[in-house]
PDB file of C-alpha atoms and ligand atoms in Angstrom:
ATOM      1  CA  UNK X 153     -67.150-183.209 -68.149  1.00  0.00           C
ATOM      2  CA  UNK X 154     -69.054-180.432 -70.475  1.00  0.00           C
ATOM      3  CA  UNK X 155     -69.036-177.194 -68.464  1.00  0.00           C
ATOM      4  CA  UNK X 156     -71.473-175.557 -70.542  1.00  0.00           C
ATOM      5  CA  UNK X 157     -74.559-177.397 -69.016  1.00  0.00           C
ATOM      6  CA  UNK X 158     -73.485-178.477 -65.840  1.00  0.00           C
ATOM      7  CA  UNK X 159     -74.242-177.374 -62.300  1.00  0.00           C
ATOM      8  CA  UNK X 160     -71.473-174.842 -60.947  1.00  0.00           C
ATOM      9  CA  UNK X 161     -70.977-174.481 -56.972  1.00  0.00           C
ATOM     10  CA  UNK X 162     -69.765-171.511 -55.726  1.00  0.00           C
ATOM     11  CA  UNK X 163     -68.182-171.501 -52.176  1.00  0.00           C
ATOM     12  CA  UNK X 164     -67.580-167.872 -50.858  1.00  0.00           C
ATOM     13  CA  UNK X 165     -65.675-166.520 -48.141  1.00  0.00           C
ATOM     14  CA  UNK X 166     -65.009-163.283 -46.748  1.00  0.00           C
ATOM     15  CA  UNK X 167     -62.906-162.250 -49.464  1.00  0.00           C
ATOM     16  CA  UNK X 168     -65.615-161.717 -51.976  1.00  0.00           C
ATOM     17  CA  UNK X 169     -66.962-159.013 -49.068  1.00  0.00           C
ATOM     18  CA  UNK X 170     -63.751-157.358 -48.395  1.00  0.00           C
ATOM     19  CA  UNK X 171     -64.009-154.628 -51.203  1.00  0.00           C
ATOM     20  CA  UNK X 172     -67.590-154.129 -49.923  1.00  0.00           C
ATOM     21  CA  UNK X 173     -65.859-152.877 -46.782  1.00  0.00           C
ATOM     22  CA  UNK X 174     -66.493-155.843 -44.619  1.00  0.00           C
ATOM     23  CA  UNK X 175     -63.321-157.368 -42.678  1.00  0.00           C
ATOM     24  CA  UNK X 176     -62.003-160.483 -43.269  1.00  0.00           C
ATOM     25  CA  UNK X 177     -60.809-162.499 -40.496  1.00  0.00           C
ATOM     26  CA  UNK X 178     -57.169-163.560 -40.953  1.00  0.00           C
ATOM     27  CA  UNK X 179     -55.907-161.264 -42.891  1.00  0.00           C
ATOM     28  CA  UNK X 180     -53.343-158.886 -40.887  1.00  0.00           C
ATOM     29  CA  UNK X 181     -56.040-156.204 -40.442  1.00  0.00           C
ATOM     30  CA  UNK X 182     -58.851-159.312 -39.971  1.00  0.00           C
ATOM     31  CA  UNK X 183     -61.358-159.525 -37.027  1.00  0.00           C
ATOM     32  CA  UNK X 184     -59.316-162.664 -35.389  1.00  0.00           C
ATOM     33  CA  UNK X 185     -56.298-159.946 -35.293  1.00  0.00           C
ATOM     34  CA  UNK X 186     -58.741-157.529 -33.104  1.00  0.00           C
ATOM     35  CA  UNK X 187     -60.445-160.154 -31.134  1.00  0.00           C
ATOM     36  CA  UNK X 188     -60.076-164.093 -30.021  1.00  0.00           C
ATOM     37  CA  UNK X 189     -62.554-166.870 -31.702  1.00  0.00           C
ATOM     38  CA  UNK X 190     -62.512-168.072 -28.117  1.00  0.00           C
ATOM     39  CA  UNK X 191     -63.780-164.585 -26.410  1.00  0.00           C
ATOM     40  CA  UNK X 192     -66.716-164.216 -28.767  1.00  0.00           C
ATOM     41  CA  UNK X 193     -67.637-167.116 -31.041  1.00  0.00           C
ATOM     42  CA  UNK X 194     -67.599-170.147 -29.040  1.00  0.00           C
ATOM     43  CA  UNK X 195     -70.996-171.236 -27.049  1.00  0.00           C
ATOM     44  CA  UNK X 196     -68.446-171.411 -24.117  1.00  0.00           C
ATOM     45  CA  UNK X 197     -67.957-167.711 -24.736  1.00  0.00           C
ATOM     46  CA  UNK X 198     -71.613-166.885 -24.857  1.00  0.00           C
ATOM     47  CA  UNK X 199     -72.632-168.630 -21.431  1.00  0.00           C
ATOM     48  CA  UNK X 200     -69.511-167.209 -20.321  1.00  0.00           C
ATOM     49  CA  UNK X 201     -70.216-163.546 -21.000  1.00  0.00           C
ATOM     50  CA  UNK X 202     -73.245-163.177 -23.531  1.00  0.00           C
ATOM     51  CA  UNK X 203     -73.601-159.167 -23.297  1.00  0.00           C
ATOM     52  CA  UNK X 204     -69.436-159.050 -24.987  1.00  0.00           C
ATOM     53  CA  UNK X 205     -70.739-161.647 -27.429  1.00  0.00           C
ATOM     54  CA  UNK X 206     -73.893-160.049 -28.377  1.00  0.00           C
ATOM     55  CA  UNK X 207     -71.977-156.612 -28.730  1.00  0.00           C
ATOM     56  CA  UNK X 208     -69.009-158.100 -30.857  1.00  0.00           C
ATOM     57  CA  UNK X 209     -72.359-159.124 -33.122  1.00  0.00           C
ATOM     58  CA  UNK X 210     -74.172-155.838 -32.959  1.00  0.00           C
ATOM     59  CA  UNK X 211     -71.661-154.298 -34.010  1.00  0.00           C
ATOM     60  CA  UNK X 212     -71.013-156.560 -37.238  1.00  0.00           C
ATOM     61  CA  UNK X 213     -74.649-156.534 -37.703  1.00  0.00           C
ATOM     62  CA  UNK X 214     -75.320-152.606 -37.454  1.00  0.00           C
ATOM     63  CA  UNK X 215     -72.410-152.578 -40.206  1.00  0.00           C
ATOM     64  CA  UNK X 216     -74.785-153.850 -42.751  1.00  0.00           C
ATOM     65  CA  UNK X 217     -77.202-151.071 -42.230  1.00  0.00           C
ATOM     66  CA  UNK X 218     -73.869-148.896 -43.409  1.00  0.00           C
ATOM     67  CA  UNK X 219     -75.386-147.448 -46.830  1.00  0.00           C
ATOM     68  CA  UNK X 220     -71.867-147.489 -47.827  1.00  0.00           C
ATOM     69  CA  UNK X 221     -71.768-151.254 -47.693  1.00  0.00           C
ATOM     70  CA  UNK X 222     -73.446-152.510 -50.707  1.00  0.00           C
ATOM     71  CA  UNK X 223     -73.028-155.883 -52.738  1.00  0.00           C
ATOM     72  CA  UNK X 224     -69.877-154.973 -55.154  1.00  0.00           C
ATOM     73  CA  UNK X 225     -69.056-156.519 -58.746  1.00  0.00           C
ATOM     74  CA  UNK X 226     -68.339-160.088 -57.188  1.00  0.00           C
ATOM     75  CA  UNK X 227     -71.423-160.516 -56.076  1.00  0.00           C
ATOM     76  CA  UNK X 228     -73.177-159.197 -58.499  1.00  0.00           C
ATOM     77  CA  UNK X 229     -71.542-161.136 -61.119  1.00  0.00           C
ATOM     78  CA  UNK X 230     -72.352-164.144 -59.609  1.00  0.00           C
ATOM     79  CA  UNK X 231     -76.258-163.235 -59.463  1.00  0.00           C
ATOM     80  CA  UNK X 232     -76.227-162.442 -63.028  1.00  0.00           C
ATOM     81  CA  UNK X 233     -74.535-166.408 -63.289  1.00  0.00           C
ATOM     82  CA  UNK X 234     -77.263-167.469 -62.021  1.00  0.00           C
ATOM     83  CA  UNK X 235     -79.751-166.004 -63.946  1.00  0.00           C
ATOM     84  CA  UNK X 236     -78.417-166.655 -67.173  1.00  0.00           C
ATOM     85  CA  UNK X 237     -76.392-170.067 -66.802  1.00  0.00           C
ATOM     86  CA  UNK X 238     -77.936-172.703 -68.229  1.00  0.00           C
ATOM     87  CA  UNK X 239     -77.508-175.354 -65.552  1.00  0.00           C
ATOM     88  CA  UNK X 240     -77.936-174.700 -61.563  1.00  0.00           C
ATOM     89  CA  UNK X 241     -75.719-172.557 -60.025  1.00  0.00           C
ATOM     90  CA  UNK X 242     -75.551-172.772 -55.852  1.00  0.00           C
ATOM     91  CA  UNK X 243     -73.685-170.236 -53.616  1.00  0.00           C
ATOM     92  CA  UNK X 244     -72.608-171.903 -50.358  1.00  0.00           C
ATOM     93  CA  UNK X 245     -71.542-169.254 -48.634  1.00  0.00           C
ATOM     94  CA  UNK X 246     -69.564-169.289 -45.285  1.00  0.00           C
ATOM     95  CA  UNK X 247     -70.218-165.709 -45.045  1.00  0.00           C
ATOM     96  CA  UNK X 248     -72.948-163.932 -42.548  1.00  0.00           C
ATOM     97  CA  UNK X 249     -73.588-160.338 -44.192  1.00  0.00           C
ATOM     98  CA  UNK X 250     -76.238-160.024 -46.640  1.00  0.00           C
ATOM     99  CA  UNK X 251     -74.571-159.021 -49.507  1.00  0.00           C
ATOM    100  CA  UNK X 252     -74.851-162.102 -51.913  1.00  0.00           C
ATOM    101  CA  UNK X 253     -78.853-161.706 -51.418  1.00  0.00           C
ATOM    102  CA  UNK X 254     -79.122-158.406 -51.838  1.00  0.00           C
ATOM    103  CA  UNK X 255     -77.019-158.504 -54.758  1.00  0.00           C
ATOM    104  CA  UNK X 256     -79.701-160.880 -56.000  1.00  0.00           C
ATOM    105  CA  UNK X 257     -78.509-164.452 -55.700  1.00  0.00           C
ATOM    106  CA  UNK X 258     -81.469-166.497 -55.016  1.00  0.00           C
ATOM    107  CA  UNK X 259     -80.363-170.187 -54.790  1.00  0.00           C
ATOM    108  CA  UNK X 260     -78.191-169.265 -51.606  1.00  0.00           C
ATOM    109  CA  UNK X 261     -77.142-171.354 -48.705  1.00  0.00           C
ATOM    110  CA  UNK X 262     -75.244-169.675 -45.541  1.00  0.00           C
ATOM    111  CA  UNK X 263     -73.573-172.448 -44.090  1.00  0.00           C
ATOM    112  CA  UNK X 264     -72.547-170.404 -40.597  1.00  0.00           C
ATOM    113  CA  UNK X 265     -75.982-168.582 -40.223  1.00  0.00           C
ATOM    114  CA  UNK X 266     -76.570-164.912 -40.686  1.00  0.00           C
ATOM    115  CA  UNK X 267     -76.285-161.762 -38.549  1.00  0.00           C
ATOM    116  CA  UNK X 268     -79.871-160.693 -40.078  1.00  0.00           C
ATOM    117  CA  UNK X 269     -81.445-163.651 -37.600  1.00  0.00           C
ATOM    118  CA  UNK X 270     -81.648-164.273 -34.379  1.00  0.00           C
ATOM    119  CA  UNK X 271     -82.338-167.749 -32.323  1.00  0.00           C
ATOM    120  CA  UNK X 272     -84.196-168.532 -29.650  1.00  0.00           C
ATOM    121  CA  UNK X 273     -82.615-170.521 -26.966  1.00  0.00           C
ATOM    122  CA  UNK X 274     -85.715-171.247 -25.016  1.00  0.00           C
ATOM    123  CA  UNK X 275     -87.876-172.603 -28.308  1.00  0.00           C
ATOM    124  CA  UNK X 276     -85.365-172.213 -30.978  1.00  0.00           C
ATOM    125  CA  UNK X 277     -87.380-169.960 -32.878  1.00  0.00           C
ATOM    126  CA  UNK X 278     -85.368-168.152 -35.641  1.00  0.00           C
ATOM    127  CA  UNK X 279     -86.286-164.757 -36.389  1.00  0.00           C
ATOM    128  CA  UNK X 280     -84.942-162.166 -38.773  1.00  0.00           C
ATOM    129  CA  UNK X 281     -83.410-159.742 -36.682  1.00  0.00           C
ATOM    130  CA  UNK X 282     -82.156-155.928 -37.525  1.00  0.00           C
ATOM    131  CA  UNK X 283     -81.612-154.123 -34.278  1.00  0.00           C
ATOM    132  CA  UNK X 284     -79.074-154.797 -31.416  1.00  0.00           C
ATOM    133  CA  UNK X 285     -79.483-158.271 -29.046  1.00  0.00           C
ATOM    134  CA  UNK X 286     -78.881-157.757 -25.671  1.00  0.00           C
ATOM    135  CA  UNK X 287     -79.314-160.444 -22.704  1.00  0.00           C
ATOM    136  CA  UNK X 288     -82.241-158.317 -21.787  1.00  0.00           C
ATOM    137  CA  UNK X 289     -84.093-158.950 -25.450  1.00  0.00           C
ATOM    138  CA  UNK X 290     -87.295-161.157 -24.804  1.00  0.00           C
ATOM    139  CA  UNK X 291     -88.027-163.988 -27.469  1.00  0.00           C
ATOM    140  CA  UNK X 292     -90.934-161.993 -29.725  1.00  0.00           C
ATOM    141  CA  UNK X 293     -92.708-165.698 -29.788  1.00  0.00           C
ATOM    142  CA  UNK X 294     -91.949-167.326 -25.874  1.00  0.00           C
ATOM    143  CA  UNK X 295     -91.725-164.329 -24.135  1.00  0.00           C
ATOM    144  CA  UNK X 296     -88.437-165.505 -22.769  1.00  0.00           C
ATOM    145  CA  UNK X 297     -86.118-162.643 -21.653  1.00  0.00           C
ATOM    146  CA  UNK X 298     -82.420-163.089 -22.429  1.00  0.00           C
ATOM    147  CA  UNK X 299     -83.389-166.356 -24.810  1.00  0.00           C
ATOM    148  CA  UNK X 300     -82.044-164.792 -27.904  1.00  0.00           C
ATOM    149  CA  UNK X 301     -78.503-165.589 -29.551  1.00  0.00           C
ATOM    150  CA  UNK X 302     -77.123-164.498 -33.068  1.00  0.00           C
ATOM    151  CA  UNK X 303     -78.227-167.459 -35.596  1.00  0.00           C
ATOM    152  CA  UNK X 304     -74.623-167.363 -36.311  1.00  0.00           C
ATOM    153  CA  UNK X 305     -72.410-170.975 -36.226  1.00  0.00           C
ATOM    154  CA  UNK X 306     -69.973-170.487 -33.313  1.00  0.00           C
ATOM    155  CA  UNK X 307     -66.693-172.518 -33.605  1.00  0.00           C
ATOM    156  CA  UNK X 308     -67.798-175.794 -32.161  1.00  0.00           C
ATOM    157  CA  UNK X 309     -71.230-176.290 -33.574  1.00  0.00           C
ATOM    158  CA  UNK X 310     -72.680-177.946 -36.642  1.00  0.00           C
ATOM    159  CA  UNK X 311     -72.548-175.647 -39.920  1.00  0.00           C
ATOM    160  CA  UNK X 312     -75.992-175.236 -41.629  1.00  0.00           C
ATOM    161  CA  UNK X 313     -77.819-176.839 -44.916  1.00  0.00           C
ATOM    162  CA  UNK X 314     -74.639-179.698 -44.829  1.00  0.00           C
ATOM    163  CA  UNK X 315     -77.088-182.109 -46.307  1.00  0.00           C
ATOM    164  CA  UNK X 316     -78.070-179.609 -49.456  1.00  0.00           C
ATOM    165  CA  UNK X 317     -74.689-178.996 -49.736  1.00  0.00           C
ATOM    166  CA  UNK X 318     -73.079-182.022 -50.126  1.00  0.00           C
ATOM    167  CA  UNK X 319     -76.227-183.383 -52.794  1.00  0.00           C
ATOM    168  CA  UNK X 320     -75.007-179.774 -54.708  1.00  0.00           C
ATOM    169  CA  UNK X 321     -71.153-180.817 -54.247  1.00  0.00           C
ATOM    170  CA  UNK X 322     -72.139-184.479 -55.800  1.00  0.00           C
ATOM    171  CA  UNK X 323     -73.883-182.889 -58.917  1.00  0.00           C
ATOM    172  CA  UNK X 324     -71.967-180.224 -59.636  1.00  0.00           C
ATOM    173  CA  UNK X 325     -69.595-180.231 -63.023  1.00  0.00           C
ATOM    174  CA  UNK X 326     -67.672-176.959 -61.777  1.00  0.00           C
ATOM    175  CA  UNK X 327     -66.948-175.571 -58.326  1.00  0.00           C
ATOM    176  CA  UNK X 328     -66.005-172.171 -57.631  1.00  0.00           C
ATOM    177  CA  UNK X 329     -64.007-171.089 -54.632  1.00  0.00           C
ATOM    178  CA  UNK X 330     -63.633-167.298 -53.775  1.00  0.00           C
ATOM    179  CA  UNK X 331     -62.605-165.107 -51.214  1.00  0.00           C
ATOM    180  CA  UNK X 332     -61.753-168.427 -48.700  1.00  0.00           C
ATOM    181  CA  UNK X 333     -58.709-168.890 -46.854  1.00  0.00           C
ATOM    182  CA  UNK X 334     -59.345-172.787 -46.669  1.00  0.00           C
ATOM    183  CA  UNK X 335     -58.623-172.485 -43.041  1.00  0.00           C
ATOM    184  CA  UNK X 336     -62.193-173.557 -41.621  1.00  0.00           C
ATOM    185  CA  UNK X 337     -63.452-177.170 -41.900  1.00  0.00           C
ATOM    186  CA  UNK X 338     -66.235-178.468 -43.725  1.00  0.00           C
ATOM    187  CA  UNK X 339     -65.998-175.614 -46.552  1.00  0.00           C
ATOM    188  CA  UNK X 340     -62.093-176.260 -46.681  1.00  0.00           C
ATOM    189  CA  UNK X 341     -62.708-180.151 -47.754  1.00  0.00           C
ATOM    190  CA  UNK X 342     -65.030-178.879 -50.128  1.00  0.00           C
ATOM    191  CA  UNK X 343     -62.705-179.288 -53.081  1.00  0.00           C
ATOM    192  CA  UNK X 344     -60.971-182.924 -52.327  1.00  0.00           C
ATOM    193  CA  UNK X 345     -64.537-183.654 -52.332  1.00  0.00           C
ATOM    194  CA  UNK X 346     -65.623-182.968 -56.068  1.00  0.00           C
ATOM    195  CA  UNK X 347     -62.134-183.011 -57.115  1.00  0.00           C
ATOM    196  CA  UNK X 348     -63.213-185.972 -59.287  1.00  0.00           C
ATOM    197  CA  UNK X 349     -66.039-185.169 -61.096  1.00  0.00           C
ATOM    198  CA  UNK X 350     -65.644-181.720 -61.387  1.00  0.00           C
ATOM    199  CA  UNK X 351     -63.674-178.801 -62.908  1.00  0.00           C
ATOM    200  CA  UNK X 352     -62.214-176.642 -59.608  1.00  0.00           C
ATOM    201  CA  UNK X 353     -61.315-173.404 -59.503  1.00  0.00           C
ATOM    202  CA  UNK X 354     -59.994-171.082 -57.385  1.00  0.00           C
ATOM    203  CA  UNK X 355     -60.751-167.120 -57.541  1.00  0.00           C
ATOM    204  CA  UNK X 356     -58.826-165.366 -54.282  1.00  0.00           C
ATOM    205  CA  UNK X 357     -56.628-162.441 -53.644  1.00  0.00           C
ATOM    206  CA  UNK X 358     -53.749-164.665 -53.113  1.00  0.00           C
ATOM    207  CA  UNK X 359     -52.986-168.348 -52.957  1.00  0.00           C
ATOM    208  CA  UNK X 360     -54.983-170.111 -50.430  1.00  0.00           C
ATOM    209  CA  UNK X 361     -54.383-173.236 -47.824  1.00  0.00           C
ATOM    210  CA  UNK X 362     -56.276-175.230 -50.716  1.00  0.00           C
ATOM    211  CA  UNK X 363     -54.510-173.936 -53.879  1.00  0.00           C
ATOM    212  CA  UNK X 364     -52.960-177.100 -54.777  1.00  0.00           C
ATOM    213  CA  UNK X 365     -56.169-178.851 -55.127  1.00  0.00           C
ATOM    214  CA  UNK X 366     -57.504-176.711 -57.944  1.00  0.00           C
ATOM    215  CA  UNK X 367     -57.668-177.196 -61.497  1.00  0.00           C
ATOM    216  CA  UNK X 368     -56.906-173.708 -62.092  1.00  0.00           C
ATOM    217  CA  UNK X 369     -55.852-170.552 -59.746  1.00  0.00           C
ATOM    218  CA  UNK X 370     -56.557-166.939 -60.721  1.00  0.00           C
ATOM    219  CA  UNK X 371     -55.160-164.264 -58.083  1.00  0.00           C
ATOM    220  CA  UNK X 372     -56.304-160.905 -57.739  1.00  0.00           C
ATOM    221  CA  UNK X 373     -59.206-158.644 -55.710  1.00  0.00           C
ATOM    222  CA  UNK X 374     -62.336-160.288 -56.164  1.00  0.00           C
ATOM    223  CA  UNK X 375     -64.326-157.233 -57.659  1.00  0.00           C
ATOM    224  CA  UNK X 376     -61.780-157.701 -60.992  1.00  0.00           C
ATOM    225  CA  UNK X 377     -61.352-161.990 -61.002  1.00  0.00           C
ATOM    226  CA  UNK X 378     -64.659-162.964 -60.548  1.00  0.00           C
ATOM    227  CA  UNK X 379     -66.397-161.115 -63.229  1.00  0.00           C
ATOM    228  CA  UNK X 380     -64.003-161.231 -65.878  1.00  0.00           C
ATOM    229  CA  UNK X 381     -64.073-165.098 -65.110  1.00  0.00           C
ATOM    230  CA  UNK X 382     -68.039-164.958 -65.287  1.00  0.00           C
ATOM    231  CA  UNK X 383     -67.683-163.417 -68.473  1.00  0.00           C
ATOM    232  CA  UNK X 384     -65.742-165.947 -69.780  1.00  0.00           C
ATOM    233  CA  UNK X 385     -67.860-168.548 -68.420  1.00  0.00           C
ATOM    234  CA  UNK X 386     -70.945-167.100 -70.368  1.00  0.00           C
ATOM    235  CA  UNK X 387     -69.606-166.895 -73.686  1.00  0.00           C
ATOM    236  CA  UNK X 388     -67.953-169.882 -73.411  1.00  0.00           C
ATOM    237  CA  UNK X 389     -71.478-171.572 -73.095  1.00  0.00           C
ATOM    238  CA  UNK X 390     -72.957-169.069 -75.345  1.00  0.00           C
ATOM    239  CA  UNK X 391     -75.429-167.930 -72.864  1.00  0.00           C
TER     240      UNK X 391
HETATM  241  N1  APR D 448     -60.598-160.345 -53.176  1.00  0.00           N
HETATM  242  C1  APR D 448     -60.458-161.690 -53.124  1.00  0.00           C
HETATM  243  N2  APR D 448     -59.986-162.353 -52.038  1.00  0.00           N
HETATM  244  C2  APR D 448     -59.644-161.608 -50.968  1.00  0.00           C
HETATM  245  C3  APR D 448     -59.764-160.205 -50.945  1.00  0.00           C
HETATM  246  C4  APR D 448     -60.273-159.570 -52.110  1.00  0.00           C
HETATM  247  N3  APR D 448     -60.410-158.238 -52.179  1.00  0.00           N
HETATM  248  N4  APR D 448     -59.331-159.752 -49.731  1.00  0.00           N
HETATM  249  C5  APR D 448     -58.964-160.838 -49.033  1.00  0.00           C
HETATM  250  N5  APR D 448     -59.136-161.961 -49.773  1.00  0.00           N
HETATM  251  C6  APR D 448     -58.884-163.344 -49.403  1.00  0.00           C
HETATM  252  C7  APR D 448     -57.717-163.513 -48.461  1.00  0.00           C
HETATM  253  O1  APR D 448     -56.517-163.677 -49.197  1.00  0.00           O
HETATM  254  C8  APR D 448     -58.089-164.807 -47.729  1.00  0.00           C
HETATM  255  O2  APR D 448     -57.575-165.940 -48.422  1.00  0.00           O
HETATM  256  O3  APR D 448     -60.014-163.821 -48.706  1.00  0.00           O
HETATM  257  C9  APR D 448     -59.603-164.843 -47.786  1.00  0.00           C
HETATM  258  C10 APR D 448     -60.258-164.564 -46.461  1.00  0.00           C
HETATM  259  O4  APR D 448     -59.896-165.600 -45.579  1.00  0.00           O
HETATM  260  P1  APR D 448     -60.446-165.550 -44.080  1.00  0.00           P
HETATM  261  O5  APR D 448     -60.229-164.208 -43.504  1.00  0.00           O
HETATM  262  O6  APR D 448     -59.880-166.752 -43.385  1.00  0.00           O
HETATM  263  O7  APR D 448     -62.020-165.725 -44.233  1.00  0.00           O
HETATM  264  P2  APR D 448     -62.805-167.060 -44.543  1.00  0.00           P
HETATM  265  O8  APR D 448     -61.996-167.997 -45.379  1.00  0.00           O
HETATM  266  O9  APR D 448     -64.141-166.657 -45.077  1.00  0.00           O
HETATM  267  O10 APR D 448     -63.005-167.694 -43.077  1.00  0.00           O
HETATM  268  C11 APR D 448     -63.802-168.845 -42.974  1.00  0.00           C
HETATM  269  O11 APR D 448     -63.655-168.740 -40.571  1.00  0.00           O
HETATM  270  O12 APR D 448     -63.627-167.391 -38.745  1.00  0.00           O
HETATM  271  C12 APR D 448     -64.398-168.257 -39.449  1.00  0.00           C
HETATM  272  O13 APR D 448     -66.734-168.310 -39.551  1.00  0.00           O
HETATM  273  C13 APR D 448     -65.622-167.584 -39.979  1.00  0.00           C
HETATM  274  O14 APR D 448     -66.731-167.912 -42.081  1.00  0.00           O
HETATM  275  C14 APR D 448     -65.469-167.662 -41.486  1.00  0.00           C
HETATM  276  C15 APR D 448     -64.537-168.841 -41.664  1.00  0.00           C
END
């Protein structure tokens, strides 16, 4: 395997938002510590009670409107692989803020939907979506009041872009993981899966569920791992 021309994948997890300000979810201070999966991200939870879904998700979306939550050196670092490697370079993200975009990735998949989008229920429509959701909020395109949902992947339901992502996972030479418990199933087989044909490594504030898998494990807060390791990466292949 020659790293300097092949195609990297990059799963991200919450991690690589957490110095960004965003919460993680298992850490002691995570979301799961404030709330249950099974009060507000389950579709059993939303027919349940949909206004204490849609306000757990309002308030995680109005978050990103926070100017003090901005992309920080991890993400940016990993935009500025992308422009310059000299192969493809593919962020699966499992994560739902916007960060990795507006830090300028372009080749970007979110694998458990995004809190900027909304779905329609009634004709599945999906929107970008800014404000607050409410079971009052009509569909812009059916009309329907009530028929709109987060475009988020509730615990339960079928992650997004699986068949992109596991064409990227075949082709890839080196796969990145950062900021990911491993807890969460598909992106937790992720690395068993290209373990191989391709170089893994692991970037995370401390040892994962995963870390035996990987090649190589470098601990520490994502802002200070990830681009030193891009920086590495780049002269390595000269670019
Ligand atoms: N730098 C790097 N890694 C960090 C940092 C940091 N500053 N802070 C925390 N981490 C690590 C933690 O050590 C942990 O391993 O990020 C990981 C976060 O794990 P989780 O909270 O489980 O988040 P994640 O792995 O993204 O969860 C996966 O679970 O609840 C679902 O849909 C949700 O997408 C989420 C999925």
């Amino acid at each position: 395997m020659t790293p300097l021309v092949d195609p990297i994948v990059v799963l991200t997890g919450a991690g690589i938002s957490r110095e960004s300000g965003l919460s993680t979810f298992r850490d002691p201070d995570g979301i799961w510590a404030q709330v249950r999966i099974e009060d507000v991200a389950t579709p059993e939870a939303f027919a349940r009670d949909p206004a204490r879904v849609h306000g757990f998700y309002n308030a995680r979306r109005a978050q990103l409107r926070d100017p003090a939550v901005v992309p920080n050196a991890a993400h940016l670092a990993l935009a500025e692989l992308e422009r310059r490697w000299p192969a493809e370079v593919l962020i699966v993200t499992q994560n739902v803020d916007d960060l990795h975009a507006r830090a300028g990735s372009v080749r970007l998949l979110q694998m458990h939907g995004a809190l900027g989008r909304a779905r329609c229920l009634r004709c599945a429509a999906a929107m970008p979506w800014e404000e607050d959701l409410s079971t009052a909020t009509p569909c812009p395109l059916c009309a329907e009041a009530g028929g709109l949902r987060p475009d988020i992947v509730w615990f339960g339901e079928m992650p997004m872009h699986m068949d992109a992502i596991e064409t990227a996972l075949g082709d890839c030479g080196l796969f990145l993981s950062i900021g990911t418990s491993g807890h969460v199933y598909p992106a937790a087989g992720f690395v068993a899966e290209v373990r191989g044909h391709a170089r893994t490594v692991e970037l995370n504030l401390e040892p994962s569920q995963g870390s035996a898998l990987f090649d190589e494990a470098i601990h520490g807060p994502a802002t200070a791992i990830v681009p030193a390791f891009v920086d590495r990466l780049l002269k390595a292949a000269g670019a």
